[in-house]
Coordinates of C-alpha atoms in Angstrom, one line a residue:
M1 CA -24.5 11.8 4.4
E2 CA -21.2 10.2 5.2
A3 CA -19.4 13.1 3.8
L4 CA -21.4 15.5 6.0
L5 CA -20.7 13.4 9.2
S6 CA -17.0 13.8 8.6
L7 CA -16.8 17.3 7.6
S8 CA -19.4 18.9 10.0
T9 CA -19.8 18.2 13.7
R10 CA -22.5 21.0 14.0
L11 CA -24.6 19.1 11.5
A12 CA -24.0 15.7 12.9
D13 CA -27.2 15.3 14.6
E14 CA -29.1 16.1 11.6
A15 CA -27.0 13.6 9.6
V16 CA -27.6 10.8 12.0
D17 CA -31.5 11.5 12.1
T18 CA -31.4 11.3 8.2
L19 CA -29.4 8.0 8.3
R20 CA -32.0 6.6 10.8
E21 CA -34.7 7.3 8.3
L22 CA -32.7 5.6 5.4
T23 CA -32.3 2.4 7.5
R24 CA -36.1 1.9 6.9
R25 CA -35.7 1.7 3.1
P26 CA -34.7 -1.5 1.6
S27 CA -32.4 0.1 -0.9
H28 CA -30.4 2.2 1.3
R29 CA -30.4 0.0 4.5
R30 CA -27.1 -1.6 4.4
R31 CA -25.2 1.6 3.5
A32 CA -27.1 3.7 6.1
L33 CA -26.4 1.1 8.7
R34 CA -22.8 1.1 8.1
A35 CA -22.5 4.9 8.1
L36 CA -24.4 5.0 11.4
A37 CA -22.0 2.4 12.9
E38 CA -19.2 4.8 12.0
S39 CA -20.8 8.1 13.2
G40 CA -20.0 7.6 16.9
A41 CA -21.6 6.4 20.1
E42 CA -25.0 7.9 19.5
G43 CA -25.3 6.2 16.1
W44 CA -23.9 3.0 17.3
Q45 CA -26.6 2.8 20.1
D46 CA -29.1 2.6 17.2
V47 CA -27.1 0.2 15.1
V48 CA -27.2 -2.7 17.5
P49 CA -30.7 -3.3 18.0
E50 CA -31.6 -2.6 14.3
A51 CA -28.8 -5.0 13.1
V52 CA -29.9 -7.6 15.1
R53 CA -33.5 -7.1 14.0
I54 CA -32.5 -7.4 10.4
A55 CA -30.2 -10.3 10.9
S56 CA -32.9 -12.2 12.7
D57 CA -35.8 -11.5 10.3
G58 CA -36.0 -14.7 8.2
Q59 CA -38.4 -13.0 5.7
L60 CA -35.5 -10.8 4.5
P61 CA -33.2 -11.8 1.8
P62 CA -30.0 -13.6 3.2
R63 CA -27.6 -11.3 1.9
D64 CA -29.2 -8.3 3.7
R65 CA -29.1 -10.5 7.0
V66 CA -25.6 -11.4 6.7
A67 CA -24.6 -7.7 5.9
A68 CA -26.4 -6.6 9.1
M69 CA -24.8 -9.4 11.1
S70 CA -21.4 -8.4 10.0
L71 CA -21.7 -5.1 11.7
V72 CA -22.2 -6.3 15.2
V73 CA -20.7 -9.9 15.1
D74 CA -17.5 -8.8 16.9
I75 CA -19.6 -8.0 20.0
A76 CA -21.8 -11.1 19.6
P77 CA -25.0 -10.2 21.5
P78 CA -26.8 -13.2 22.6
E79 CA -29.9 -12.5 20.7
L80 CA -27.8 -12.3 17.4
T81 CA -26.7 -15.8 17.6
D82 CA -30.2 -17.2 18.3
G83 CA -31.5 -15.0 15.4
V84 CA -29.0 -16.0 12.8
R85 CA -28.7 -19.8 13.6
D86 CA -31.1 -20.8 10.7
L87 CA -28.7 -18.9 8.2
S88 CA -25.9 -21.6 8.5
E89 CA -28.2 -24.0 6.7
D90 CA -29.6 -21.6 4.2
L91 CA -28.8 -23.0 0.7
R92 CA -29.3 -19.7 -0.8
L93 CA -26.3 -18.3 0.8
S94 CA -23.0 -18.2 -0.8
V95 CA -20.2 -20.1 0.5
R96 CA -18.5 -16.9 1.6
D97 CA -21.5 -15.5 3.3
R98 CA -21.9 -19.1 5.0
V99 CA -18.3 -18.9 6.4
A100 CA -19.2 -15.4 7.9
V101 CA -22.3 -17.0 9.6
L102 CA -20.5 -19.9 11.0
H103 CA -17.8 -17.4 12.4
A104 CA -20.6 -15.6 14.0
L105 CA -22.0 -18.6 15.5
R106 CA -18.8 -19.9 16.9
H107 CA -20.0 -19.0 20.5
V108 CA -22.8 -21.4 20.1
I109 CA -21.6 -24.2 17.7
G110 CA -18.0 -24.0 18.4
L111 CA -15.2 -23.9 15.7
S112 CA -15.6 -27.5 14.3
P113 CA -17.9 -26.3 11.3
L114 CA -15.6 -23.6 10.4
R115 CA -12.7 -25.9 10.6
R116 CA -14.4 -28.5 8.2
V117 CA -14.8 -25.7 5.7
R118 CA -11.1 -25.0 5.6
D119 CA -10.1 -28.5 5.3
D120 CA -12.6 -29.5 2.8
E121 CA -11.0 -30.1 -0.5
Q122 CA -14.3 -29.9 -2.4
T123 CA -14.9 -26.5 -1.1
S124 CA -13.7 -23.5 -3.3
A125 CA -10.1 -22.3 -2.4
A126 CA -11.3 -18.7 -1.8
A127 CA -13.9 -20.0 0.9
R128 CA -11.2 -22.1 2.4
R129 CA -8.7 -19.3 2.5
Q130 CA -11.4 -17.1 4.2
A131 CA -12.0 -19.9 6.8
G132 CA -8.3 -20.3 7.6
K133 CA -8.0 -16.5 8.0
L134 CA -10.8 -16.2 10.3
L135 CA -9.4 -19.4 12.4
K136 CA -5.8 -18.4 12.8
R137 CA -6.2 -16.5 15.9
F138 CA -7.6 -19.3 17.9
A139 CA -5.1 -21.9 18.4
P140 CA -1.3 -22.6 17.2
Q141 CA -2.8 -25.6 15.2
D142 CA -5.0 -23.3 13.2
R143 CA -2.0 -21.1 12.4
I144 CA -0.1 -24.1 11.1
A145 CA -3.2 -25.4 9.1
E146 CA -3.4 -21.9 7.5
A147 CA 0.1 -21.8 6.3
H148 CA -0.2 -25.2 4.8
L149 CA -3.4 -24.2 2.9
L150 CA -1.9 -20.9 1.6
K151 CA 1.0 -22.8 0.4
A152 CA -1.2 -25.3 -1.4
I153 CA -3.2 -22.6 -2.9
A154 CA -0.3 -20.7 -4.2
H155 CA 0.9 -24.0 -5.9
D156 CA -2.6 -24.9 -7.3
R157 CA -2.6 -24.0 -11.1
A158 CA -6.3 -24.7 -11.1
A159 CA -7.0 -21.8 -8.8
P160 CA -7.6 -18.2 -9.9
P161 CA -4.2 -16.5 -10.6
A162 CA -5.2 -13.5 -8.3
L163 CA -6.0 -15.8 -5.4
R164 CA -2.8 -17.7 -5.9
V165 CA -0.8 -14.4 -5.5
R166 CA -2.9 -13.2 -2.5
S167 CA -2.4 -16.6 -0.9
A168 CA 1.4 -16.3 -1.5
V169 CA 1.3 -12.6 -0.1
D170 CA -0.6 -13.8 3.0
L171 CA 1.9 -16.7 3.7
L172 CA 4.7 -13.8 4.1
G173 CA 2.7 -13.0 7.6
C174 CA 2.9 -16.7 8.8
G175 CA 6.2 -16.4 10.7
A176 CA 9.7 -16.9 9.5
A177 CA 8.9 -20.3 8.1
G178 CA 6.0 -19.0 6.1
R179 CA 8.1 -16.1 4.8
G180 CA 10.8 -18.5 3.7
Q181 CA 8.2 -20.3 1.7
A182 CA 6.6 -17.3 0.3
L183 CA 9.4 -15.5 -1.2
P184 CA 10.3 -18.4 -3.9
L185 CA 6.6 -18.9 -4.5
L186 CA 6.1 -15.2 -5.3
L187 CA 9.3 -15.2 -7.6
G188 CA 7.9 -18.2 -9.4
L189 CA 4.4 -16.7 -9.8
A190 CA 6.0 -13.4 -11.1
Q191 CA 8.0 -15.2 -13.8
E192 CA 5.1 -17.7 -14.7
E193 CA 4.3 -16.4 -18.2
A194 CA 0.9 -18.2 -18.5
L195 CA -0.3 -16.0 -15.6
P196 CA -2.1 -12.5 -16.4
A197 CA 0.0 -9.6 -16.4
S198 CA -1.8 -8.1 -13.3
A199 CA -1.3 -11.2 -11.3
R200 CA 2.4 -11.3 -12.1
T201 CA 2.7 -7.6 -11.4
R202 CA 1.2 -8.1 -7.9
A203 CA 3.5 -11.0 -7.2
A204 CA 6.7 -9.0 -8.4
R205 CA 5.7 -5.9 -6.4
A206 CA 5.4 -8.0 -3.3
L207 CA 8.8 -9.1 -3.9
V208 CA 10.0 -5.6 -4.2
E209 CA 8.3 -4.5 -1.1
E210 CA 9.3 -7.4 1.1
A211 CA 12.5 -8.9 -0.3
P212 CA 15.1 -6.1 -1.3
A213 CA 17.5 -8.9 -2.4
S214 CA 15.0 -10.0 -4.9
R215 CA 14.6 -6.6 -6.4
S216 CA 16.7 -6.8 -9.5
R217 CA 14.8 -10.0 -10.5
A218 CA 11.6 -8.2 -9.9
L219 CA 12.6 -5.4 -12.0
K220 CA 13.3 -7.9 -14.8
V221 CA 9.7 -9.2 -14.5
F222 CA 8.1 -5.7 -14.6
R223 CA 10.2 -4.6 -17.8
S224 CA 9.3 -7.8 -19.5
L225 CA 5.5 -6.9 -18.9
L226 CA 5.5 -3.4 -20.2
P227 CA 5.2 -4.2 -24.1
T228 CA 2.5 -6.8 -23.2
T229 CA 0.0 -5.0 -20.9
T230 CA -2.9 -2.7 -21.9
P231 CA -2.3 0.9 -21.0
L232 CA -3.7 1.0 -17.7
Q233 CA -2.2 -2.3 -16.6
R234 CA 1.3 -0.6 -18.0
R235 CA 0.5 2.3 -15.6
G236 CA 0.3 -0.2 -12.7
V237 CA 3.7 -1.8 -13.8
W238 CA 5.3 1.7 -13.9
L239 CA 4.1 2.2 -10.5
A240 CA 5.5 -0.9 -9.1
I241 CA 8.9 -0.1 -10.8
G242 CA 8.6 3.4 -9.1
V243 CA 9.2 1.8 -5.7
V244 CA 12.7 1.0 -6.8
E245 CA 13.4 3.3 -9.6
P246 CA 11.0 6.4 -9.2
T247 CA 12.6 8.5 -12.0
E248 CA 12.6 5.8 -14.6
A249 CA 8.9 5.1 -13.8
A250 CA 8.1 8.8 -13.9
V251 CA 9.7 9.1 -17.4
G252 CA 7.6 6.2 -18.7
L253 CA 4.4 7.5 -17.0
L254 CA 5.1 11.0 -18.6
E255 CA 5.5 9.6 -22.1
M256 CA 2.1 7.7 -21.6
A257 CA 0.4 10.8 -20.3
R258 CA 1.5 13.0 -23.2
N259 CA 0.6 10.3 -25.7
P260 CA -2.5 11.4 -27.7
D261 CA -3.2 7.7 -28.8
H262 CA -4.1 6.9 -25.3
T263 CA -7.6 7.7 -23.8
P264 CA -8.2 10.7 -21.7
V265 CA -8.8 8.5 -18.6
T266 CA -5.4 6.8 -19.2
R267 CA -3.5 10.0 -19.5
V268 CA -5.1 11.6 -16.5
R269 CA -4.3 8.6 -14.4
C270 CA -0.8 8.5 -15.7
A271 CA -0.5 12.2 -14.7
E272 CA -1.7 11.5 -11.3
A273 CA 0.8 8.7 -10.8
I274 CA 3.7 10.9 -11.9
T275 CA 3.0 13.3 -8.8
T276 CA 3.0 10.2 -6.5
L277 CA 6.5 9.3 -7.6
R278 CA 8.0 12.8 -8.3
R279 CA 6.3 15.5 -6.5
D280 CA 8.8 18.0 -8.2
W281 CA 7.3 17.0 -11.6
K282 CA 3.9 18.3 -10.9
D283 CA 4.2 20.9 -13.4
K284 CA 5.0 18.4 -16.1
A285 CA 1.8 16.6 -15.1
A286 CA -0.2 19.8 -15.1
L287 CA 0.4 20.3 -18.7
T288 CA -1.6 17.0 -19.6
A289 CA -4.2 18.0 -17.0
R290 CA -4.6 21.2 -18.7
Q291 CA -4.9 19.8 -22.2
I292 CA -7.7 17.4 -21.2
A293 CA -9.5 19.8 -18.8
F294 CA -9.8 22.3 -21.7
D295 CA -10.7 19.7 -24.3
T296 CA -14.6 20.0 -25.1
T297 CA -14.4 16.5 -26.9
V298 CA -13.6 14.8 -23.5
P299 CA -16.3 13.6 -21.4
W300 CA -17.4 16.0 -18.9
H301 CA -16.5 13.8 -15.7
V302 CA -13.0 13.3 -17.1
R303 CA -12.6 17.0 -17.6
R304 CA -13.7 17.6 -14.1
T305 CA -11.2 15.4 -12.7
A306 CA -8.3 16.8 -14.9
A307 CA -9.4 20.4 -13.6
R308 CA -9.2 19.4 -10.1
D309 CA -5.8 18.0 -10.6
L310 CA -4.7 21.0 -12.4
A311 CA -5.9 23.4 -9.5
R312 CA -3.9 21.3 -7.1
W313 CA -0.7 21.0 -9.1
S314 CA -0.3 24.5 -10.8
E315 CA -0.3 27.8 -8.9
V316 CA -0.1 29.6 -12.4
C317 CA -3.2 27.8 -13.7
R318 CA -5.3 27.4 -10.5
E319 CA -7.7 30.2 -11.2
E320 CA -8.5 29.3 -14.6
A321 CA -9.1 25.7 -13.4
R322 CA -11.3 26.9 -10.8
E323 CA -13.4 29.0 -13.3
L324 CA -13.7 25.8 -15.6
L325 CA -14.9 23.8 -12.5
R326 CA -17.6 26.3 -11.8
S327 CA -18.7 26.2 -15.4
L328 CA -18.7 22.5 -15.9
P329 CA -22.0 20.7 -15.0
R330 CA -21.8 18.6 -11.7
Q331 CA -23.9 15.8 -13.2
P332 CA -25.8 16.3 -16.5
T333 CA -29.1 14.4 -16.9
G334 CA -28.9 10.9 -17.8
H335 CA -25.1 10.6 -16.5
T336 CA -24.2 8.3 -13.6
N337 CA -20.5 8.3 -13.7
P338 CA -19.2 11.6 -12.1
S339 CA -15.6 10.6 -11.8
I340 CA -12.9 8.6 -13.3
P341 CA -13.2 4.7 -12.5
R342 CA -10.5 3.9 -10.1
N343 CA -10.8 -0.1 -10.4
S344 CA -8.6 -0.4 -13.4

């Protein structure tokens, strides 16, 4: 339905009617409401009362109520704050959802409960960061407190590595003073060998993008990570190197794409990455895409992705790629994964 709304204005009314029906089904309610909210003025008029009704219904699961509340929290209709007041005391809520509820109720209960979450050292670092991010637009003291919190989390070796890096990156946005503190923090995180490769890559990439003077040290970190990472992580490292040295990164990715020891998914992902760095290397990437697309031992959904890439990249092979796409099944019975996963 979301795709239909984005592609056809003529069928928009039909799509909106279908989404209205889907909001009555518990398994589709959240996605249907969000799609309605994004469909325009007509859909939005339906979303507000329905979201308020769901958020205020104490018989529904807290997660559904918080999801509905999040759709309309910015306009904060009075009936919403009355309906979700009990959620702030619901012990079944995750800390993250409780922070969202406290933020929604700020017009009624004030900001003090949210500030207590941010300043409570017994609360998880992720929830404190979330609270600090929501509070920073209200007062100068809140912005100062957020900067102190982000710095503390980035220094905290007990915090999850990804959270430490995200906090250091967020600190870049806390004015000149925050930026000055964030850059050495990011360099330290990138060089900290005890951290996972993915976290070190993210920290070094932030340095490359935000601090040109630190690029040589960041590149040194990237190159040291190449032998130690998994293939898909190595692809991410090459992409980060490509911000500074696109040709060097494209050569590394091409070697991976042509390596038959790598999985078909890795090879296709590397071929796709090459075209983002060097558009004039599409023919080189197309060779890998063609090999995988016509390999009958490869899973069907990977072949479809490779065939789509081939049709985009190669004018010579476009017709045979289209023929292959027409012949491949859209989704065979029992299969639930119609495309290459993108979260690696």
